[in-house]
PDB file of C-alpha atoms and ligand atoms in Angstrom:
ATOM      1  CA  UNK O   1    -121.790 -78.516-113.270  1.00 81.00           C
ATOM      2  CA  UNK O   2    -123.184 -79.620-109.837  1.00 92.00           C
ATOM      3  CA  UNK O   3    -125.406 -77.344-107.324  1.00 95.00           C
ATOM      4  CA  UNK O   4    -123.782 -74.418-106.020  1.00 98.00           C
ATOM      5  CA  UNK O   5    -123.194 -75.045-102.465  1.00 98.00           C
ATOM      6  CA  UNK O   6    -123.613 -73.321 -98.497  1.00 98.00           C
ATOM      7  CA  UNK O   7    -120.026 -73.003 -98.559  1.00 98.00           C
ATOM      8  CA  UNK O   8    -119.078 -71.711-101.952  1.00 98.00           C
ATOM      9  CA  UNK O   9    -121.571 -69.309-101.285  1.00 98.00           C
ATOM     10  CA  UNK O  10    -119.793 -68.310 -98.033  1.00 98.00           C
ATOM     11  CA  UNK O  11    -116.912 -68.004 -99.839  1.00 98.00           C
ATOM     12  CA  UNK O  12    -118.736 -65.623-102.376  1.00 98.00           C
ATOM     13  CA  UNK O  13    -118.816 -63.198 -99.529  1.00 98.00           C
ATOM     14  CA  UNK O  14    -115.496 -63.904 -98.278  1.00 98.00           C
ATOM     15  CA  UNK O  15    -114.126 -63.261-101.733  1.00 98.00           C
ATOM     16  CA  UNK O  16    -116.001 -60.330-101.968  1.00 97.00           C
ATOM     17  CA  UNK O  17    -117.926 -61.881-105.271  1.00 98.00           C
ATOM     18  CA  UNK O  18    -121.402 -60.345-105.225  1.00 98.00           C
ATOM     19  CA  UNK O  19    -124.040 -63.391-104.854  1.00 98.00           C
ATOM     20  CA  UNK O  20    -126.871 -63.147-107.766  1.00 98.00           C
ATOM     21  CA  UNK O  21    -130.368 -64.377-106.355  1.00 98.00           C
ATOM     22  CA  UNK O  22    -133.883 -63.791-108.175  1.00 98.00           C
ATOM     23  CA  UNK O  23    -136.933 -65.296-107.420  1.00 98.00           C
ATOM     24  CA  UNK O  24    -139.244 -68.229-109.576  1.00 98.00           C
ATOM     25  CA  UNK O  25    -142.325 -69.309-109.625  1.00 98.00           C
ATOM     26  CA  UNK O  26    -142.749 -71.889-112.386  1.00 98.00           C
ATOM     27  CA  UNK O  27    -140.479 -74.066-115.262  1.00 98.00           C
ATOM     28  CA  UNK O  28    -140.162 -71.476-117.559  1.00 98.00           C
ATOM     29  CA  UNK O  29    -138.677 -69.147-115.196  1.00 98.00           C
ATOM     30  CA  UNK O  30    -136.509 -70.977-113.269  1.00 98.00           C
ATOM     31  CA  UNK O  31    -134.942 -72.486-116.908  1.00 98.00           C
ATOM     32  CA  UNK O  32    -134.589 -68.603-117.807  1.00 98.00           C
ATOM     33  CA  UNK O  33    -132.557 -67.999-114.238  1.00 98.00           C
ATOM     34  CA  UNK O  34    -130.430 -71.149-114.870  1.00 97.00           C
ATOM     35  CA  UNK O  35    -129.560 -70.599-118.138  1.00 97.00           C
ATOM     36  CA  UNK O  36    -128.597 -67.175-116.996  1.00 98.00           C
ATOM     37  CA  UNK O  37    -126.571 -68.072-114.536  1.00 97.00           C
ATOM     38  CA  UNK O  38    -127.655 -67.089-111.022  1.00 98.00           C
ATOM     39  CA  UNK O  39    -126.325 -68.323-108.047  1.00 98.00           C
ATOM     40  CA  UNK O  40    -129.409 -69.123-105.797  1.00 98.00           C
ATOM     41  CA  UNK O  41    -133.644 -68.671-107.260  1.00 98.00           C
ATOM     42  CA  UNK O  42    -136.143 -68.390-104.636  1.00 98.00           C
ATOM     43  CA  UNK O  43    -139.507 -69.742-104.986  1.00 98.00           C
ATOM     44  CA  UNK O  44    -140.729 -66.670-102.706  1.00 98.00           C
ATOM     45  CA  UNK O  45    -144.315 -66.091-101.540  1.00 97.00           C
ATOM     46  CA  UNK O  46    -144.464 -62.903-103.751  1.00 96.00           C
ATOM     47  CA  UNK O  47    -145.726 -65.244-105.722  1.00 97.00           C
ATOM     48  CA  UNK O  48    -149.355 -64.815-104.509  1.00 97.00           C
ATOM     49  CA  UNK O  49    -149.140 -61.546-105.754  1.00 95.00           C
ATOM     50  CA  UNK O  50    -146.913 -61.542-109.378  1.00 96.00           C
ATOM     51  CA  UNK O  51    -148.435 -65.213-110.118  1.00 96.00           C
ATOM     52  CA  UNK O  52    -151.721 -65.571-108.199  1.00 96.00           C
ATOM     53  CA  UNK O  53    -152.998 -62.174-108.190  1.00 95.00           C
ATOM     54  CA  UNK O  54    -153.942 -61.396-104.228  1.00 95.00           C
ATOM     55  CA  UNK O  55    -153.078 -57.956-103.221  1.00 92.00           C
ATOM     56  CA  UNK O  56    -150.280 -59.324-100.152  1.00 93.00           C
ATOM     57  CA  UNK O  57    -147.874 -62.201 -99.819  1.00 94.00           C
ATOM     58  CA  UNK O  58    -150.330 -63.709 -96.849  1.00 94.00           C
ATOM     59  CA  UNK O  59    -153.024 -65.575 -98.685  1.00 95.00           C
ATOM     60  CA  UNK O  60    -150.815 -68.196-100.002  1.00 97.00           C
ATOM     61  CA  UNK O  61    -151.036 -71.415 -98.729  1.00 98.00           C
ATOM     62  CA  UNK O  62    -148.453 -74.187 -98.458  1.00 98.00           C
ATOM     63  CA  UNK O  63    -150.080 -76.501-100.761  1.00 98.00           C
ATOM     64  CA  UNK O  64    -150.012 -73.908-103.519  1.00 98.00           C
ATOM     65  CA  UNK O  65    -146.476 -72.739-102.616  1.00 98.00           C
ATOM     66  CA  UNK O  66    -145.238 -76.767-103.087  1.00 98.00           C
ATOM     67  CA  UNK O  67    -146.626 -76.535-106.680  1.00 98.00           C
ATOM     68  CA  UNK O  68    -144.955 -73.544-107.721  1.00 98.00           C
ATOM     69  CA  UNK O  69    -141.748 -74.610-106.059  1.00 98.00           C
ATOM     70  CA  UNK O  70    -141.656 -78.245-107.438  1.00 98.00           C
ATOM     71  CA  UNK O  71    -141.614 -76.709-110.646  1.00 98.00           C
ATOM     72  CA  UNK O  72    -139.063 -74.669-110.332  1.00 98.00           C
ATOM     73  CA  UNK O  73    -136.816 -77.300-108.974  1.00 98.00           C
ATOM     74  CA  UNK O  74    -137.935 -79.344-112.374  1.00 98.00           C
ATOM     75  CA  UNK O  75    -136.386 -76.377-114.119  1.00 98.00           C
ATOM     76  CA  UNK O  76    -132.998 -75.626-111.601  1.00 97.00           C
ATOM     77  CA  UNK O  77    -129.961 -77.514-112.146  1.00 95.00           C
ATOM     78  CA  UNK O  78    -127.244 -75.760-110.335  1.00 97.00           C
ATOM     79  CA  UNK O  79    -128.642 -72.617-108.998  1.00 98.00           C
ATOM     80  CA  UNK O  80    -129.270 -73.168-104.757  1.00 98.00           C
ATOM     81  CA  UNK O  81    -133.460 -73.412-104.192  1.00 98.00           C
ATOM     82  CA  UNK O  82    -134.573 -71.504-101.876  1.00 98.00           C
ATOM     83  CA  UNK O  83    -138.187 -71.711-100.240  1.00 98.00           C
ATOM     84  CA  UNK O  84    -140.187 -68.985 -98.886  1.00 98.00           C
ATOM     85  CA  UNK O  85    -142.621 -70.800 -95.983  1.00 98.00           C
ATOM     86  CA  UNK O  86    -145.782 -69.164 -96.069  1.00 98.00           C
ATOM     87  CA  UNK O  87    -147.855 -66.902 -93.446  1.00 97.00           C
ATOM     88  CA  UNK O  88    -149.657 -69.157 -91.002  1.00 97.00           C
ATOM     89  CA  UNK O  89    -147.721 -72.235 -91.926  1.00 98.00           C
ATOM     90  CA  UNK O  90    -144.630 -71.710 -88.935  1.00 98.00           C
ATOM     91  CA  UNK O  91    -146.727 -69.603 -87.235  1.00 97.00           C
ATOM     92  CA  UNK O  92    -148.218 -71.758 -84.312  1.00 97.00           C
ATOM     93  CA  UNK O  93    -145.320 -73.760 -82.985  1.00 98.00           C
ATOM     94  CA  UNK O  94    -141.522 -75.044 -83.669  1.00 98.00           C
ATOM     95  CA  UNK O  95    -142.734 -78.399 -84.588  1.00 98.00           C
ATOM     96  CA  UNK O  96    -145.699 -76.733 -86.968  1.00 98.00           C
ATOM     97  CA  UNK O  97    -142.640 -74.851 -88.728  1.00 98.00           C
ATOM     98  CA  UNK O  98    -140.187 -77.570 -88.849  1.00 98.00           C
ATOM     99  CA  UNK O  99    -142.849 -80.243 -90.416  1.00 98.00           C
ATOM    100  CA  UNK O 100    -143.349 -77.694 -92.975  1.00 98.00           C
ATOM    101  CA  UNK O 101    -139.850 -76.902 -94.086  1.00 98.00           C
ATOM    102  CA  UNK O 102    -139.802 -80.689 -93.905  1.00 98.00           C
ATOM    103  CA  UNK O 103    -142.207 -80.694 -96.829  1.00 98.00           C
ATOM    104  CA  UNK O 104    -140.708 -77.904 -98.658  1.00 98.00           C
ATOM    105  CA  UNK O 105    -137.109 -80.518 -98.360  1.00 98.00           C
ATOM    106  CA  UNK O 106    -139.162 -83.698 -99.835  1.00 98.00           C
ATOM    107  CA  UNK O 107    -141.577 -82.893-101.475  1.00 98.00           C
ATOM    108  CA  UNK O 108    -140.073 -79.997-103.529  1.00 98.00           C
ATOM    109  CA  UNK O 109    -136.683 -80.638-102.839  1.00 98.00           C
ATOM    110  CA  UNK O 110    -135.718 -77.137-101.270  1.00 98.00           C
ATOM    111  CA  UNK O 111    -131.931 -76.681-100.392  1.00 98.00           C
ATOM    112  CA  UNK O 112    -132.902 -73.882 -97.945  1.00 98.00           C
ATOM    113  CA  UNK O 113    -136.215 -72.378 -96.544  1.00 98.00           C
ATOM    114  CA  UNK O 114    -136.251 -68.846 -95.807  1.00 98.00           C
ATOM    115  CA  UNK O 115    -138.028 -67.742 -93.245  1.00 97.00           C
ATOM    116  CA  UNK O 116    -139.399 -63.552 -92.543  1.00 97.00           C
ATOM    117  CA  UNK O 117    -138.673 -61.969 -89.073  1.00 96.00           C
ATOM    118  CA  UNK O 118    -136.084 -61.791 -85.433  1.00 97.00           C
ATOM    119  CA  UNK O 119    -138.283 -61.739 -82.574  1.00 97.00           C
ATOM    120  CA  UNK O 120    -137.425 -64.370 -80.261  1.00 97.00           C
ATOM    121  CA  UNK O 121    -140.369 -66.393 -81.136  1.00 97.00           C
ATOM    122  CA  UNK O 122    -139.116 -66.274 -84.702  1.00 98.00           C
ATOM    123  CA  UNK O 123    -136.072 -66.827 -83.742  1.00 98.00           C
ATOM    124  CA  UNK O 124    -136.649 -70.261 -81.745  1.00 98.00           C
ATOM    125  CA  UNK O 125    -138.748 -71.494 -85.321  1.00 98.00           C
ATOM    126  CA  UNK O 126    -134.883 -70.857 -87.546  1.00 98.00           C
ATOM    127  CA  UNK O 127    -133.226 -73.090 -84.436  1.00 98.00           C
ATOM    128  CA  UNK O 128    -135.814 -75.685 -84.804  1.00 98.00           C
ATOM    129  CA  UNK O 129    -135.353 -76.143 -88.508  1.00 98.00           C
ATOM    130  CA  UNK O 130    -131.653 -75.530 -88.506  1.00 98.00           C
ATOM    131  CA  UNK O 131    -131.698 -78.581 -85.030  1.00 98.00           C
ATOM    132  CA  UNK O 132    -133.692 -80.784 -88.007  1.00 98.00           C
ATOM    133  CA  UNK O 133    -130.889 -81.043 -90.602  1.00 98.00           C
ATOM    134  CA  UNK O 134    -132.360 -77.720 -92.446  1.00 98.00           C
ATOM    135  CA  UNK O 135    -130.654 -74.724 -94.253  1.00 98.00           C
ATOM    136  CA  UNK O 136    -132.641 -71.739 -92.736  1.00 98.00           C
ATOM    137  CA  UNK O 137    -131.928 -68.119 -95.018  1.00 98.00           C
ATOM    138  CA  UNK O 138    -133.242 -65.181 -92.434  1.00 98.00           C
ATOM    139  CA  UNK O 139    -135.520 -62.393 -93.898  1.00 98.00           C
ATOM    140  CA  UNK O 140    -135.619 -58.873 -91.794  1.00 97.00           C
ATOM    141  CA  UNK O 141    -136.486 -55.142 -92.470  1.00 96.00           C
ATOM    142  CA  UNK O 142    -139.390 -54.798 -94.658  1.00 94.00           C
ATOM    143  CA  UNK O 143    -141.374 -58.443 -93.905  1.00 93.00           C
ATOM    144  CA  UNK O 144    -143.887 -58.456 -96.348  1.00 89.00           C
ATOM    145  CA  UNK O 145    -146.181 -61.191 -94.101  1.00 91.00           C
ATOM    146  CA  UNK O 146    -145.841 -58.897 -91.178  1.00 91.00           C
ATOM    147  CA  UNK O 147    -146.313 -55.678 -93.075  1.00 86.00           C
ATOM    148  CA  UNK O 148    -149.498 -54.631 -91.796  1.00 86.00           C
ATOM    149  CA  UNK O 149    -147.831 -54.769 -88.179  1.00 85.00           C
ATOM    150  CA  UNK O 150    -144.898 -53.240 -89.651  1.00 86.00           C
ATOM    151  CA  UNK O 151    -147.525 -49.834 -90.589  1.00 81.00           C
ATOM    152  CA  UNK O 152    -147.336 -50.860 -94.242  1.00 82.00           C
ATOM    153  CA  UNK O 153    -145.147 -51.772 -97.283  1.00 88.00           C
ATOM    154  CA  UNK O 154    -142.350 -49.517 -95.780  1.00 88.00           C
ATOM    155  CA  UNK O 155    -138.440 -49.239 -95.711  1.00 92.00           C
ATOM    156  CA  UNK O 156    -137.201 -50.238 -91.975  1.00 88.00           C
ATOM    157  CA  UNK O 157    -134.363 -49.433 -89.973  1.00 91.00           C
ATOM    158  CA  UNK O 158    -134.932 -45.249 -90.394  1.00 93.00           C
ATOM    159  CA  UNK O 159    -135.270 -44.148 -86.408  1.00 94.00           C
ATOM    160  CA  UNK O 160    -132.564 -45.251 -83.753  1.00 96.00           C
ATOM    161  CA  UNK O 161    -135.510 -47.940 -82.195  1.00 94.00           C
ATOM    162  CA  UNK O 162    -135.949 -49.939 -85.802  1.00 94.00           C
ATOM    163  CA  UNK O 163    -132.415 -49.841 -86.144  1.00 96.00           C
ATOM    164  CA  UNK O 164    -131.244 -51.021 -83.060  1.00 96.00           C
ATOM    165  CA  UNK O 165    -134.277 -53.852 -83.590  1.00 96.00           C
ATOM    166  CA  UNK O 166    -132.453 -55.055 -86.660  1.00 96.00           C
ATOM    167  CA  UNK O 167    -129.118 -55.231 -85.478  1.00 97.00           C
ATOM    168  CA  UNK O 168    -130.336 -57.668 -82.702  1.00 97.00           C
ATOM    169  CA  UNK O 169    -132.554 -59.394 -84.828  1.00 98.00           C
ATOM    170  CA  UNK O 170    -129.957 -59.703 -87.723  1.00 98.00           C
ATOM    171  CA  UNK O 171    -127.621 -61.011 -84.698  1.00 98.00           C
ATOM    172  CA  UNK O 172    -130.289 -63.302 -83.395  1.00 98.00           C
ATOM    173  CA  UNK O 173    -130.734 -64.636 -87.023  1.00 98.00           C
ATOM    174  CA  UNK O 174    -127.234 -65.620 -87.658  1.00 98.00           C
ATOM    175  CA  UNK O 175    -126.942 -67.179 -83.639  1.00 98.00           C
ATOM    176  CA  UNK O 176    -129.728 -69.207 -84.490  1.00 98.00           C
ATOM    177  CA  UNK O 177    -128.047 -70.919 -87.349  1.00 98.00           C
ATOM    178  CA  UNK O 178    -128.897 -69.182 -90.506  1.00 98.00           C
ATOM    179  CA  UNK O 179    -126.151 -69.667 -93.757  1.00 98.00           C
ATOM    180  CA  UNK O 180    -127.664 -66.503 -94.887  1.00 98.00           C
ATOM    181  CA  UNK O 181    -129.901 -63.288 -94.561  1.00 98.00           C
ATOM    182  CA  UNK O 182    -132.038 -61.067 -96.981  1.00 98.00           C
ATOM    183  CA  UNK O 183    -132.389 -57.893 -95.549  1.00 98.00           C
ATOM    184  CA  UNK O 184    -135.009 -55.809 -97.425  1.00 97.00           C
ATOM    185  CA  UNK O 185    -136.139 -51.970 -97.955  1.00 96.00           C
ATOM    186  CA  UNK O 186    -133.100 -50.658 -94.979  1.00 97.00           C
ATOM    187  CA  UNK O 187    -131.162 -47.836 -95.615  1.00 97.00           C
ATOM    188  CA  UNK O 188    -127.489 -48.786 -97.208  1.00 97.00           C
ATOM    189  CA  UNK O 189    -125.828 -47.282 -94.191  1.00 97.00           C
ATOM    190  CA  UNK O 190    -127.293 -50.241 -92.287  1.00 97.00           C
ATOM    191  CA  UNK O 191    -126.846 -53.131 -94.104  1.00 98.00           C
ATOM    192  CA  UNK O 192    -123.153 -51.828 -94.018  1.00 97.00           C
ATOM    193  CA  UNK O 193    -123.101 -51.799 -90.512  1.00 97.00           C
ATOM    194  CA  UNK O 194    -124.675 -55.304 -90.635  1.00 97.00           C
ATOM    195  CA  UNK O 195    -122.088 -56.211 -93.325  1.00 96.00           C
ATOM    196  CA  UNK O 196    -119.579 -55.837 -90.618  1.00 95.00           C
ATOM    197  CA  UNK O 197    -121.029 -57.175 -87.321  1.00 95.00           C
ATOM    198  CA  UNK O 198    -122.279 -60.938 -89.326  1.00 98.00           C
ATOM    199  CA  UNK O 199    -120.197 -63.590 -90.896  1.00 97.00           C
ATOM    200  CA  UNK O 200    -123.262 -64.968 -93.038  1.00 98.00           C
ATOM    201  CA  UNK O 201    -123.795 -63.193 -96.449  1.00 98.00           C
ATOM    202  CA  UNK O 202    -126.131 -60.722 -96.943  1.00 98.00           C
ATOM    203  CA  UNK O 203    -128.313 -60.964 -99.405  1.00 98.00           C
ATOM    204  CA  UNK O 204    -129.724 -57.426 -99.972  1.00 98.00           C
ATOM    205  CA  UNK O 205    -133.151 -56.074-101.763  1.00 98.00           C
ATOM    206  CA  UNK O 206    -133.639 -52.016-101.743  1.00 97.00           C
ATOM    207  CA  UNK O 207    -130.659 -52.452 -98.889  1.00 97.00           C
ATOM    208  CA  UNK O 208    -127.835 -50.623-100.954  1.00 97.00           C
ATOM    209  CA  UNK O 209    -124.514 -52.829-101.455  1.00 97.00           C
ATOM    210  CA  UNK O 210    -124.155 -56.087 -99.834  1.00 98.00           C
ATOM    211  CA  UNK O 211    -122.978 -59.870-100.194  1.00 98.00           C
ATOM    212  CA  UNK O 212    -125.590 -59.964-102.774  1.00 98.00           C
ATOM    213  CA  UNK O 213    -128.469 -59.061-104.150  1.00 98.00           C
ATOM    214  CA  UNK O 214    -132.160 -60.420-104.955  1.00 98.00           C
ATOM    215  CA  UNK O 215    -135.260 -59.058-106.932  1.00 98.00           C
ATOM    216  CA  UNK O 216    -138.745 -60.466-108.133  1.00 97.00           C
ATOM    217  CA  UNK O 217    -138.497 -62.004-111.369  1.00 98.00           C
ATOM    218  CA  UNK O 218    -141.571 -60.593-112.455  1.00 97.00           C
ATOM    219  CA  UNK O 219    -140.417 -56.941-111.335  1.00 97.00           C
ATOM    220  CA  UNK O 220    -137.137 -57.173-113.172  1.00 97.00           C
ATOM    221  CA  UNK O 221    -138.193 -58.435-116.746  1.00 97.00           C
ATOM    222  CA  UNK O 222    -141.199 -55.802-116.673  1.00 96.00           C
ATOM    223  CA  UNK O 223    -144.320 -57.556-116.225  1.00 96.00           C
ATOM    224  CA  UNK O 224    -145.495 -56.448-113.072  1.00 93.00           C
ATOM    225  CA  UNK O 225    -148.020 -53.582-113.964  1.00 91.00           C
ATOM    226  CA  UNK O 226    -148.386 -50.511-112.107  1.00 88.00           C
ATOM    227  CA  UNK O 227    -146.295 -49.319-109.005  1.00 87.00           C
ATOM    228  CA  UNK O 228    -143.602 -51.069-107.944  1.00 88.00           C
ATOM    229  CA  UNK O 229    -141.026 -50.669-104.605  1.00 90.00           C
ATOM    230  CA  UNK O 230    -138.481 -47.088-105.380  1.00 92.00           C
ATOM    231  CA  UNK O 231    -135.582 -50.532-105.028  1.00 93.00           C
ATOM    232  CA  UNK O 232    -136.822 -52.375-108.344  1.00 95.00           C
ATOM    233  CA  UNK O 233    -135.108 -51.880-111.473  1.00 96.00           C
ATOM    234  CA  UNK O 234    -136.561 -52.851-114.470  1.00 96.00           C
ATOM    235  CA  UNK O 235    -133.885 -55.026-116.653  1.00 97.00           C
ATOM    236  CA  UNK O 236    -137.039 -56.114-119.589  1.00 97.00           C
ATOM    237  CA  UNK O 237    -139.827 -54.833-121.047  1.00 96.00           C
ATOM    238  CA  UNK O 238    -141.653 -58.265-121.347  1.00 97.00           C
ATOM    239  CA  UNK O 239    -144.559 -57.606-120.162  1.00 97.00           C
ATOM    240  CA  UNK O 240    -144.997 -55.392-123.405  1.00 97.00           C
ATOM    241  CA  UNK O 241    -143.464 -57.698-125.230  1.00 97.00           C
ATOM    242  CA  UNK O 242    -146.340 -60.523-124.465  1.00 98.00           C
ATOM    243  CA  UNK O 243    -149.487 -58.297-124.910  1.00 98.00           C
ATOM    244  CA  UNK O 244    -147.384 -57.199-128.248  1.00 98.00           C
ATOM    245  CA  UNK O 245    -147.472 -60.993-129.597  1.00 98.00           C
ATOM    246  CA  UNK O 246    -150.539 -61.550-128.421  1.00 98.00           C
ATOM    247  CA  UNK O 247    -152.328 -58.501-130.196  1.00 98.00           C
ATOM    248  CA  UNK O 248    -150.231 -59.957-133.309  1.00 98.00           C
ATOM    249  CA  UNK O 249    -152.086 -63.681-132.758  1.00 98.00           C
ATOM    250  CA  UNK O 250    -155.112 -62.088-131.959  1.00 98.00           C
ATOM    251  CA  UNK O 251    -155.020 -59.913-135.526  1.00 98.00           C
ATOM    252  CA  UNK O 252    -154.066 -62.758-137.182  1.00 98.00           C
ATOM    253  CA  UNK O 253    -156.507 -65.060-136.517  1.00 98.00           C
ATOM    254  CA  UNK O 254    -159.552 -62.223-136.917  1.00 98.00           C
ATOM    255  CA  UNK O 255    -158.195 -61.463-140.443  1.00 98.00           C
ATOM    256  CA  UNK O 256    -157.923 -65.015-141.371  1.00 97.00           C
ATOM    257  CA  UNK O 257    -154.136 -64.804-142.074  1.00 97.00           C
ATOM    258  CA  UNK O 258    -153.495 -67.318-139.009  1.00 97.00           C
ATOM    259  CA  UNK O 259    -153.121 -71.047-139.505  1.00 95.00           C
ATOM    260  CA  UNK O 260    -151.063 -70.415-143.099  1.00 95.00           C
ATOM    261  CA  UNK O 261    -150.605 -73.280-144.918  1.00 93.00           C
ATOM    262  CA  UNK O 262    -147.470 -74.087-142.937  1.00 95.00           C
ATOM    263  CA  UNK O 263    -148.773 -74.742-139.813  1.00 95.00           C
ATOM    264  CA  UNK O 264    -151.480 -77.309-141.064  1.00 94.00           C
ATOM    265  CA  UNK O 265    -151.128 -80.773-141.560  1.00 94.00           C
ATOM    266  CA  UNK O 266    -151.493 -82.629-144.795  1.00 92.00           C
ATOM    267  CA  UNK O 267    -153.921 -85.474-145.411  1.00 91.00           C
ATOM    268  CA  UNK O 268    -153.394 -88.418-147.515  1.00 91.00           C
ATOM    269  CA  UNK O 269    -156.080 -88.444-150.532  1.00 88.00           C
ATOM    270  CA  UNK O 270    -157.415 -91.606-149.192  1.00 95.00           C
ATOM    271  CA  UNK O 271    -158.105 -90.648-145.992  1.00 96.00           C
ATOM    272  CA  UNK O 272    -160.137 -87.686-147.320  1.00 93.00           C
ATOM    273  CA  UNK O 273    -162.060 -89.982-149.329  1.00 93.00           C
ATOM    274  CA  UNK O 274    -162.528 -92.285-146.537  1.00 96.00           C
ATOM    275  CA  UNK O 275    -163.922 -89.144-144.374  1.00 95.00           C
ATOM    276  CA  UNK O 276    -166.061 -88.258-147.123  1.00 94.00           C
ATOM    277  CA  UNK O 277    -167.648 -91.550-147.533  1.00 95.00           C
ATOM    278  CA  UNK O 278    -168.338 -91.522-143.972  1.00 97.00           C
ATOM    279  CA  UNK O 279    -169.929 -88.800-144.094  1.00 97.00           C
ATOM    280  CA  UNK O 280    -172.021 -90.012-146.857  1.00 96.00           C
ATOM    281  CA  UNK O 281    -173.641 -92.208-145.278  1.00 90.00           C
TER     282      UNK O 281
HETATM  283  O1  KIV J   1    -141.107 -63.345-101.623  1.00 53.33           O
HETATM  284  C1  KIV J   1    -140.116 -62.798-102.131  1.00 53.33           C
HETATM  285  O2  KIV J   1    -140.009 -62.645-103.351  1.00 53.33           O
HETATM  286  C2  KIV J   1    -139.063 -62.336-101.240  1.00 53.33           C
HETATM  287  C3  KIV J   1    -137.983 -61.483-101.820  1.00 53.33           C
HETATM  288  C4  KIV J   1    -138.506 -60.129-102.096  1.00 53.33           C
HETATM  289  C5  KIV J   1    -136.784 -61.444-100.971  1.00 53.33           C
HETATM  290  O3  KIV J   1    -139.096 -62.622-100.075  1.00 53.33           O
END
């Protein structure tokens, strides 16, 4: 089967078949998305928190976000790649942004790179990449990068002046050339709205119904540990599931029980000789 493409995914929406995106970080994840089926993976810059371990999405840096992401294209066959750019890395200039979706394209083979936030500025960095031969997937409501500005890890879109902010930055987005929008932590009577006034699927996370819908890998199969966002569900428990086998390889080997004789290698009677001669001398 070849790569889903930018316009069987528009026709997704126009069909009204809901789009199926979840995000990757390495091989072994983006073979598990694949195999299941999705339409698009996103290597996303949650990554620095479910992979790395920082406490925000904004330490990550570009060269770490090209290793995670050329993995995951090693592992995605027909699935569209998407490519969160990181914080600081489109943040000075157009040309800054578009040589760095220009790296995500070559160097890890991104179909798309998804970029957070509407202002104008923002706006002007999706028309520079789009102007360079680019797929550009917006990202508005709840911008993790931004979140501190935002007044925290916080649904958007709740009083009349963050709503009216996202319908002209969702408007902006899709002017500016985006194939496609996440719209994240906005109340469902929104994104409907938004459903309405854009021709470019909606892709939605903790937005109610939409075009589609996307959700951290490591949220969904239960790894992540403590609290996580009221919008995650939690499809696996195997988080539980590792520390389980682990705590069974960890017994094992204390009580001596672990190599058996299956998983040890025979010598030929020679070669023990040989070794013990050796050692003889
Ligand atoms: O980084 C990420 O995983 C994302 C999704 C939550 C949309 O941007």
């Amino acid at each position: 089967m070849s790569r889903i493409s930018i316009p069987q995914l528009a026709e997704k929406r126009l069909a009204g078949e809901p789009i199926v995106m979840v995000t990757a970080y390495d091989f072994p994840g983006a073979r598990a998305a694949e195999r299941a089926g999705v339409d698009m993976v996103l290597v996303g810059d949650s990554g620095a928190q479910v992979v790395l371990g920082h406490d925000s999405t904004v330490a990550v840096t570009t060269d770490e976000m090209l290793v995670l992401a050329k993995a995951v294209r090693r592992g995605t066959d027909t699935a569209f790649l998407v490519c969160d750019v990181p914080f600081g890395s489109t943040e000075e200039s157009d040309a800054q942004a578009v040589a760095t979706a220009v790296r995500f394209t070559k160097e890890a083979g991104a179909d798309a790179i998804k970029l957070e936030g509407g202002n104008p500025t923002r706006l002007s960095r999706i028309r520079a990449i789009v102007d360079a031969g680019m797929p550009v997937v917006g990202h508005i409501g709840l911008t993790p990068q931004t979140a501190v500005a935002l007044g925290g890890l916080r649904a958007q879109g709740r009083t009349a002046a963050s709503a009216a902010r996202l319908v002209r930055e969702a408007r902006g987005i899709e002017e500016a050339g985006a194939f496609c929008l996440v719209i994240e932590a906005v109340p469902a009577e929104l994104t409907a709205l938004l459903r309405e006034a854009l021709s470019i699927p909606i892709i939605g996370i903790g937005a109610g119904a939409a075009d589609g819908q996307v959700l951290v890998l490591h949220d969904l199969i239960g790894v992540t540990e403590g609290h996580t966002a009221k919008f995650v569900k939690r499809f696996g428990e195997v988080g539980d599931a590792t520390v389980a086998a682990i705590t069974a390889y960890a017994a094992d080997v204390r009580a001596g029980s672990f190599p058996g004789p299956e998983h040890q290698y025979a010598a030929a009677e020679d070669a023990v000789a040989a070794a013990r001669e050796a050692l003889a001398q």
